Coordinates of C-alpha atoms in Angstrom, one line a residue:
Chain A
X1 CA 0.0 0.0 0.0
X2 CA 2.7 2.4 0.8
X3 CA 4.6 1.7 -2.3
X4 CA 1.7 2.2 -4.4
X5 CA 1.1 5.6 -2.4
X6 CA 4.7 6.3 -2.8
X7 CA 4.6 5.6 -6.9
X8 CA 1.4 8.5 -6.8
X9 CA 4.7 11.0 -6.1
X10 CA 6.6 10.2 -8.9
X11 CA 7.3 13.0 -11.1
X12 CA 6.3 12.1 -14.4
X13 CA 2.6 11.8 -12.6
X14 CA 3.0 15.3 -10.7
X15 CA 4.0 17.0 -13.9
X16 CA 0.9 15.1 -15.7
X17 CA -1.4 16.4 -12.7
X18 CA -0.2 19.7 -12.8
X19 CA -0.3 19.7 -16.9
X20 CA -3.8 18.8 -16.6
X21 CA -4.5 21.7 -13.8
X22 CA -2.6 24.4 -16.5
X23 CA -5.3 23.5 -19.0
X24 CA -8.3 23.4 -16.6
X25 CA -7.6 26.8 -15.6
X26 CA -6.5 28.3 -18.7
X27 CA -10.1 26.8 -20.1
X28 CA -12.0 27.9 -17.4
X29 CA -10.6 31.3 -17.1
X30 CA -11.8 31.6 -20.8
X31 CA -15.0 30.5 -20.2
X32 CA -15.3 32.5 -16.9
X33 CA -13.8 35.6 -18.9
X34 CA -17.5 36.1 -20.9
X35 CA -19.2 37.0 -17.4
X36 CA -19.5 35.6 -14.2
X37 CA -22.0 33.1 -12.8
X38 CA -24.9 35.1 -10.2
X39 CA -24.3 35.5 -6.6
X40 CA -25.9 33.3 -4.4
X41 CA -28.0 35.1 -1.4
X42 CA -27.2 34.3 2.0
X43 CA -29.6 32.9 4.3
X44 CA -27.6 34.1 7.7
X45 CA -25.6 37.0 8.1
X46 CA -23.9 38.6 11.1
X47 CA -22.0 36.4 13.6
X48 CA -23.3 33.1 12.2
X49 CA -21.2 34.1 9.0
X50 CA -18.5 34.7 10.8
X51 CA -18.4 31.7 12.7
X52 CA -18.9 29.6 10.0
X53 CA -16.2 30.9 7.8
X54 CA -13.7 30.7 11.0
X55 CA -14.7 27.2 11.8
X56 CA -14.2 25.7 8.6
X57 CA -11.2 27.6 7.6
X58 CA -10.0 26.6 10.8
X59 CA -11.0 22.7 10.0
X60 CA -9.6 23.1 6.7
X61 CA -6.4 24.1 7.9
X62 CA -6.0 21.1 10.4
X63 CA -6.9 18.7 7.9
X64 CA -4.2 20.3 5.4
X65 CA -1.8 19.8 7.9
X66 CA -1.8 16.4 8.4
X67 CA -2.4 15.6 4.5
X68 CA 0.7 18.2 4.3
X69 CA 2.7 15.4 6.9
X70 CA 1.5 12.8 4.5
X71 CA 2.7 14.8 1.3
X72 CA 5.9 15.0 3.1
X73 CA 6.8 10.7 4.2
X74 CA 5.2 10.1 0.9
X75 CA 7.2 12.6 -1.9
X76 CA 11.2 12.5 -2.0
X77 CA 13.4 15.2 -0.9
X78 CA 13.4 16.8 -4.3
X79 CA 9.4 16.7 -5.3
X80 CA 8.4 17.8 -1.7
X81 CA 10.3 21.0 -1.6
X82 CA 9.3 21.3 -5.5
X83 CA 5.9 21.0 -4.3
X84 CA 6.0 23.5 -1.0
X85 CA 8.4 26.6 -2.7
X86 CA 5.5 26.5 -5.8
X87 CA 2.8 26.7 -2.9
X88 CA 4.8 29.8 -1.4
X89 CA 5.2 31.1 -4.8
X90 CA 1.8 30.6 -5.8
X91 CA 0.3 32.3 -2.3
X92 CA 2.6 35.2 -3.2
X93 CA 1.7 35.8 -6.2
X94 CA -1.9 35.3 -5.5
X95 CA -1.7 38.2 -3.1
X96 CA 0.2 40.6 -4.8
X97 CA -1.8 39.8 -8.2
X98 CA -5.2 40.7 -6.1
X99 CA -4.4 43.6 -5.1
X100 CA -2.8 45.0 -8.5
X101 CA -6.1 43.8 -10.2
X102 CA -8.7 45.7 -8.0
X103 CA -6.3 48.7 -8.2
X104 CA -5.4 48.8 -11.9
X105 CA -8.2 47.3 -13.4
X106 CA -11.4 46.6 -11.0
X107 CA -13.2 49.5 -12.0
X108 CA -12.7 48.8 -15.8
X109 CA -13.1 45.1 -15.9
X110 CA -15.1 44.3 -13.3
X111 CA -13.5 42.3 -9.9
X112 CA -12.9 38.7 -10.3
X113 CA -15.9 35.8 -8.6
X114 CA -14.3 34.1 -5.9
X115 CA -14.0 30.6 -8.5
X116 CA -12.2 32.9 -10.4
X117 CA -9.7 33.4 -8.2
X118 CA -9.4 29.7 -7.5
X119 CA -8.9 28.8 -11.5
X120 CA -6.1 32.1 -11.2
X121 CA -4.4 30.0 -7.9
X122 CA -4.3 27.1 -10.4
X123 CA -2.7 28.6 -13.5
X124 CA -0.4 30.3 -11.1
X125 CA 0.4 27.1 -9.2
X126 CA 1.4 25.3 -12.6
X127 CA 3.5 27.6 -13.6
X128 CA 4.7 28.0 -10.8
X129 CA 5.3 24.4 -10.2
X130 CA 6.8 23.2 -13.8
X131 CA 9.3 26.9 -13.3
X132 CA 10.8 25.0 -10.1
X133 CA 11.2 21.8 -11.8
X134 CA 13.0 23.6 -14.5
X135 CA 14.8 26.2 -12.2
X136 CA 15.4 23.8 -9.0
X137 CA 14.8 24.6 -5.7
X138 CA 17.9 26.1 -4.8
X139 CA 17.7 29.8 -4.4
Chain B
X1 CA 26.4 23.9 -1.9
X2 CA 28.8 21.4 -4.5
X3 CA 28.8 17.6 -4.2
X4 CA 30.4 14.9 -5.4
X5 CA 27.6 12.6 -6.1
X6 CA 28.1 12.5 -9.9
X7 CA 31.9 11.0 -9.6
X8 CA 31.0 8.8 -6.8
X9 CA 28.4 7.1 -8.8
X10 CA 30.5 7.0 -11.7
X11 CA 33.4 5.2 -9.8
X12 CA 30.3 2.6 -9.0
X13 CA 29.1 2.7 -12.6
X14 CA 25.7 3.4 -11.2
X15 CA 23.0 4.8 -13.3
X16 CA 20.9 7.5 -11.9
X17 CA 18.1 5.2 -11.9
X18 CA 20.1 2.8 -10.0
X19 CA 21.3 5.0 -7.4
X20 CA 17.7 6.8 -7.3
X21 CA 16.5 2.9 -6.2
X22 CA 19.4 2.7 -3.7
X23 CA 18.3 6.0 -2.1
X24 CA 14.8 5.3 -2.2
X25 CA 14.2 8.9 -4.1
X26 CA 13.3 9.4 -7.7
X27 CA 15.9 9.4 -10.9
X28 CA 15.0 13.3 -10.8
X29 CA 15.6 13.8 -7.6
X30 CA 19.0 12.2 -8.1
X31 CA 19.8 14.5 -11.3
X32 CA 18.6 17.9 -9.4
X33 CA 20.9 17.0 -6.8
X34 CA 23.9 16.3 -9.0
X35 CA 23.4 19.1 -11.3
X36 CA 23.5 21.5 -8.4
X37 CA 19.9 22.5 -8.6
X38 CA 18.2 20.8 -5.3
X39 CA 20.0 20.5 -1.8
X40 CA 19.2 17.1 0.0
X41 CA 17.8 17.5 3.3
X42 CA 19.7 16.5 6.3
X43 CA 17.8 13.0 6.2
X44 CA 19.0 12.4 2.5
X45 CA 22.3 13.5 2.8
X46 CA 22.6 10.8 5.9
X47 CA 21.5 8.1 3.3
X48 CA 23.9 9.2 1.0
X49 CA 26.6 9.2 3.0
X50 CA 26.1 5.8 4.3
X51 CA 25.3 4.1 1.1
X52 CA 29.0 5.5 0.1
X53 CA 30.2 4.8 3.4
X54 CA 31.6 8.1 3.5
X55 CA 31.4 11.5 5.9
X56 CA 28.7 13.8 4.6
X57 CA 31.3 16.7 4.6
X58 CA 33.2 14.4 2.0
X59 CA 30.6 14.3 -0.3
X60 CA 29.1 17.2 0.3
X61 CA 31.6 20.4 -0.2
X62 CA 30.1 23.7 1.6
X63 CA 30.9 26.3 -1.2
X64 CA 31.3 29.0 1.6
X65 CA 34.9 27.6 2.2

């Protein structure tokens, strides 16, 4: 069982995986790019909101830790730290290409859905991962 | 950080798949590490060195020096 976990880490699959996320998000970013799907209405508002977006963020976070520890006995030396500096990468990136949109271009072509933003994270994260498998990791 | 991984698995005439297997790692983890482009973790580099049967600062040359 572990070996066929272990196999799931090889390269070749990672770069397949991350292939396939390139051209999910390129596609969707296409089709998202026409106009964005209606907002849903909430049905609580106030502190129940808030709660419920801590909470699960909070859940989420716990779980990704420990598939994170997995990630990490599973993936060699070389894929894990591929993996993790393209994460870093990607969140700054993400961040820093957030903010230039709803200052430069918001109020011109409109501010992106929050699935928008996910298919962005994705193109981001595959190019950010195949640059690291190209560059290295080393600084 | 330089190694000599490249010339000790040459001495062996090990493949990088071979040496990849030995170290329980993948063929391009092998080549990152011998083309200078990933550092082994602490972990690695103790697999390394004992599959050589050599001290880590032997095979591993700290290019501050």
């Amino acid at each position: 069982m572990r070996h066929f976990l272990k196999s799931m880490y090889e390269p070749r699959y990672l770069d397949l995986l991350f292939g396939v996320l390139a051209a999910l998000s390129i596609t969707l970013i296409a089709i998202s790019a026409g106009g964005g799907a209606p907002a849903i209405q909430a049905l609580e508002s106030g502190w129940v909101k808030a709660l419920a977006l801590l909470g699960s963020a909070i859940a989420v976070t716990v779980i990704s830790t420990k598939t994170t520890d997995l990630d990490q006995k599973l993936a060699d030396d070389f894929i894990f730290m591929t993996l993790t500096k393209s994460a870093l990468i990607t969140v700054m990136a993400l961040l820093i290409w957030l903010v230039l949109w709803e200052v430069l271009f918001a109020s011109s072509l409109g501010s992106i859905p929050g699935y928008g933003v996910l298919t962005i994270l994705l193109a981001i994260w595959s190019t950010a991962y195949f640059l690291t498998r190209w560059k290295g990791t080393r600084a | 950080m330089n190694n000599r991984l490249k010339v000790l698995r040459a001495e062996r005439n090990w493949s990088q798949a071979e040496l990849a297997t030995r170290l329980e790692v993948s063929r391009q983890a092998v080549n990152a590490i011998e083309t200078g482009k990933h550092d082994p973790s602490l972990p690695l580099a103790f697999r390394i060195s004992r599959l050589f049967a050599m001290p880590i600062e032997d095979i591993f040359l700290d290019s501050a020096n």
